[in-house]
Amino acid sequence: MIVNNSFSKTVDLLHRGMDASSIRGAVIANNIANAGVPNFKRSNVNFESELKRALDTEKQKPALELRLTNPKHISDWEPRNYQDVDVRRVLDYVTTENANGNNVNAEEEFNLALENQLRYMLMANATTFEFSQINMVLRG
């Protein structure tokens, strides 16, 4: 049973963020593994910016909303559901790091891996905190 409240939305956002972080970790590992392969192009994960855009549409309700009297009318505002945002892998064709056409900078990838790991741990701790709050309320 899914309850629509701030707790369930927060936990869902954290869950989605942790999933994206896991996929990002796999993408970074693949980039590092192929750092020496000629003409290999690195990939990146695009999730947080799309999620932010979806969440921002919830707040951007116009001051004057058009009234729809027919189902064929087009609404002037429709919020984007954040649950429809998926993790997207993006291939970087533009940059070139090495003379062999490979664009992986191993040092930068290791830094991204560390940042990703810290982000994952932060979300895991936040999830634990959310459930500990519920546990504390239930115990009284």
PDB file of C-alpha atoms in Angstrom, residues 27-130:
ATOM      1  CA  VAL A  27      28.968   3.305 -15.520  1.00  0.00           C
ATOM      2  CA  ILE A  28      32.039   4.802 -13.843  1.00  0.00           C
ATOM      3  CA  ALA A  29      33.541   1.329 -13.365  1.00  0.00           C
ATOM      4  CA  ASN A  30      32.968   0.626 -17.061  1.00  0.00           C
ATOM      5  CA  ASN A  31      34.643   3.914 -17.970  1.00  0.00           C
ATOM      6  CA  ILE A  32      37.670   3.097 -15.820  1.00  0.00           C
ATOM      7  CA  ALA A  33      37.884  -0.450 -17.190  1.00  0.00           C
ATOM      8  CA  ASN A  34      37.978   0.907 -20.739  1.00  0.00           C
ATOM      9  CA  ALA A  35      40.369   3.790 -20.076  1.00  0.00           C
ATOM     10  CA  GLY A  36      43.003   2.267 -22.361  1.00  0.00           C
ATOM     11  CA  VAL A  37      40.760   1.153 -25.211  1.00  0.00           C
ATOM     12  CA  PRO A  38      41.225   3.221 -28.380  1.00  0.00           C
ATOM     13  CA  ASN A  39      38.173   5.211 -29.507  1.00  0.00           C
ATOM     14  CA  PHE A  40      36.190   4.311 -26.387  1.00  0.00           C
ATOM     15  CA  LYS A  41      33.796   7.070 -25.378  1.00  0.00           C
ATOM     16  CA  ARG A  42      32.908   7.512 -21.736  1.00  0.00           C
ATOM     17  CA  SER A  43      29.318   7.495 -20.497  1.00  0.00           C
ATOM     18  CA  ASN A  44      27.642   9.563 -17.864  1.00  0.00           C
ATOM     19  CA  VAL A  45      24.374   9.218 -15.933  1.00  0.00           C
ATOM     20  CA  ASN A  46      21.736  11.906 -16.119  1.00  0.00           C
ATOM     21  CA  PHE A  47      19.158  11.687 -13.356  1.00  0.00           C
ATOM     22  CA  GLU A  48      19.326  14.455 -10.776  1.00  0.00           C
ATOM     23  CA  SER A  49      18.788  17.333 -13.207  1.00  0.00           C
ATOM     24  CA  GLU A  50      15.737  15.647 -14.739  1.00  0.00           C
ATOM     25  CA  LEU A  51      14.383  14.866 -11.292  1.00  0.00           C
ATOM     26  CA  LYS A  52      14.867  18.498 -10.249  1.00  0.00           C
ATOM     27  CA  ARG A  53      12.988  19.708 -13.331  1.00  0.00           C
ATOM     28  CA  ALA A  54      10.125  17.342 -12.551  1.00  0.00           C
ATOM     29  CA  LEU A  55       9.982  18.453  -8.922  1.00  0.00           C
ATOM     30  CA  ASP A  56      10.132  22.108  -9.962  1.00  0.00           C
ATOM     31  CA  THR A  57       7.020  21.704 -12.123  1.00  0.00           C
ATOM     32  CA  GLU A  58       5.059  20.895  -8.967  1.00  0.00           C
ATOM     33  CA  LYS A  59       5.860  24.362  -7.602  1.00  0.00           C
ATOM     34  CA  GLN A  60       5.375  26.327 -10.813  1.00  0.00           C
ATOM     35  CA  LYS A  61       1.603  26.374 -10.928  1.00  0.00           C
ATOM     36  CA  PRO A  62       0.485  29.495 -12.806  1.00  0.00           C
ATOM     37  CA  ALA A  63      -1.395  32.195 -10.942  1.00  0.00           C
ATOM     38  CA  LEU A  64      -4.255  31.934 -13.419  1.00  0.00           C
ATOM     39  CA  GLU A  65      -5.034  28.428 -14.534  1.00  0.00           C
ATOM     40  CA  LEU A  66      -7.157  28.002 -17.642  1.00  0.00           C
ATOM     41  CA  ARG A  67     -10.455  26.252 -17.162  1.00  0.00           C
ATOM     42  CA  LEU A  68     -10.905  23.130 -19.285  1.00  0.00           C
ATOM     43  CA  THR A  69     -14.477  22.490 -20.372  1.00  0.00           C
ATOM     44  CA  ASN A  70     -13.753  19.880 -23.018  1.00  0.00           C
ATOM     45  CA  PRO A  71     -11.393  16.865 -22.818  1.00  0.00           C
ATOM     46  CA  LYS A  72      -9.873  17.983 -26.131  1.00  0.00           C
ATOM     47  CA  HIS A  73      -8.681  21.256 -24.607  1.00  0.00           C
ATOM     48  CA  ILE A  74      -4.981  21.551 -23.957  1.00  0.00           C
ATOM     49  CA  SER A  75      -4.036  22.546 -20.440  1.00  0.00           C
ATOM     50  CA  ASP A  76      -1.656  25.456 -19.947  1.00  0.00           C
ATOM     51  CA  TRP A  77       0.009  23.739 -17.007  1.00  0.00           C
ATOM     52  CA  GLU A  78       0.548  20.142 -16.135  1.00  0.00           C
ATOM     53  CA  PRO A  79       2.991  19.028 -13.455  1.00  0.00           C
ATOM     54  CA  ARG A  80       5.453  16.341 -14.413  1.00  0.00           C
ATOM     55  CA  ASN A  81       5.335  13.296 -12.194  1.00  0.00           C
ATOM     56  CA  TYR A  82       8.751  12.737 -10.638  1.00  0.00           C
ATOM     57  CA  GLN A  83       8.093   8.983 -10.677  1.00  0.00           C
ATOM     58  CA  ASP A  84       8.246   9.047 -14.484  1.00  0.00           C
ATOM     59  CA  VAL A  85      11.859  10.215 -14.430  1.00  0.00           C
ATOM     60  CA  ASP A  86      14.233   7.416 -15.350  1.00  0.00           C
ATOM     61  CA  VAL A  87      17.979   7.100 -15.118  1.00  0.00           C
ATOM     62  CA  ARG A  88      19.485   7.897 -18.481  1.00  0.00           C
ATOM     63  CA  ARG A  89      22.948   6.979 -19.724  1.00  0.00           C
ATOM     64  CA  VAL A  90      24.521   9.608 -21.901  1.00  0.00           C
ATOM     65  CA  LEU A  91      27.457   8.849 -24.186  1.00  0.00           C
ATOM     66  CA  ASP A  92      30.018  11.655 -24.429  1.00  0.00           C
ATOM     67  CA  TYR A  93      30.929  11.940 -28.100  1.00  0.00           C
ATOM     68  CA  VAL A  94      32.123  15.519 -27.901  1.00  0.00           C
ATOM     69  CA  THR A  95      35.259  15.469 -25.781  1.00  0.00           C
ATOM     70  CA  THR A  96      38.588  13.820 -26.539  1.00  0.00           C
ATOM     71  CA  GLU A  97      41.059  13.196 -23.744  1.00  0.00           C
ATOM     72  CA  ASN A  98      43.744  11.085 -25.443  1.00  0.00           C
ATOM     73  CA  ALA A  99      45.321  10.979 -28.895  1.00  0.00           C
ATOM     74  CA  ASN A 100      43.802   7.527 -29.530  1.00  0.00           C
ATOM     75  CA  GLY A 101      40.252   8.928 -29.457  1.00  0.00           C
ATOM     76  CA  ASN A 102      39.512   7.711 -25.937  1.00  0.00           C
ATOM     77  CA  ASN A 103      37.978  10.379 -23.730  1.00  0.00           C
ATOM     78  CA  VAL A 104      38.331   8.726 -20.290  1.00  0.00           C
ATOM     79  CA  ASN A 105      40.405  10.565 -17.717  1.00  0.00           C
ATOM     80  CA  ALA A 106      41.027   7.860 -15.117  1.00  0.00           C
ATOM     81  CA  GLU A 107      41.837  10.329 -12.341  1.00  0.00           C
ATOM     82  CA  GLU A 108      38.609  12.217 -12.935  1.00  0.00           C
ATOM     83  CA  GLU A 109      36.656   8.961 -12.996  1.00  0.00           C
ATOM     84  CA  PHE A 110      38.132   7.923  -9.639  1.00  0.00           C
ATOM     85  CA  ASN A 111      37.076  11.280  -8.195  1.00  0.00           C
ATOM     86  CA  LEU A 112      33.577  10.789  -9.611  1.00  0.00           C
ATOM     87  CA  ALA A 113      33.482   7.286  -8.112  1.00  0.00           C
ATOM     88  CA  LEU A 114      34.413   8.662  -4.693  1.00  0.00           C
ATOM     89  CA  GLU A 115      31.788  11.412  -4.966  1.00  0.00           C
ATOM     90  CA  ASN A 116      29.198   8.855  -6.035  1.00  0.00           C
ATOM     91  CA  GLN A 117      30.057   6.585  -3.124  1.00  0.00           C
ATOM     92  CA  LEU A 118      29.718   9.454  -0.650  1.00  0.00           C
ATOM     93  CA  ARG A 119      26.389  10.452  -2.183  1.00  0.00           C
ATOM     94  CA  TYR A 120      25.121   6.873  -1.868  1.00  0.00           C
ATOM     95  CA  MET A 121      26.202   6.673   1.780  1.00  0.00           C
ATOM     96  CA  LEU A 122      24.478  10.000   2.500  1.00  0.00           C
ATOM     97  CA  MET A 123      21.214   8.759   0.992  1.00  0.00           C
ATOM     98  CA  ALA A 124      21.471   5.463   2.879  1.00  0.00           C
ATOM     99  CA  ASN A 125      21.984   7.363   6.149  1.00  0.00           C
ATOM    100  CA  ALA A 126      19.044   9.640   5.344  1.00  0.00           C
ATOM    101  CA  THR A 127      16.851   6.614   4.676  1.00  0.00           C
ATOM    102  CA  THR A 128      17.916   5.075   7.983  1.00  0.00           C
ATOM    103  CA  PHE A 129      17.121   8.362   9.719  1.00  0.00           C
ATOM    104  CA  GLU A 130      13.630   8.504   8.176  1.00  0.00           C
TER     105      GLU A 130
END
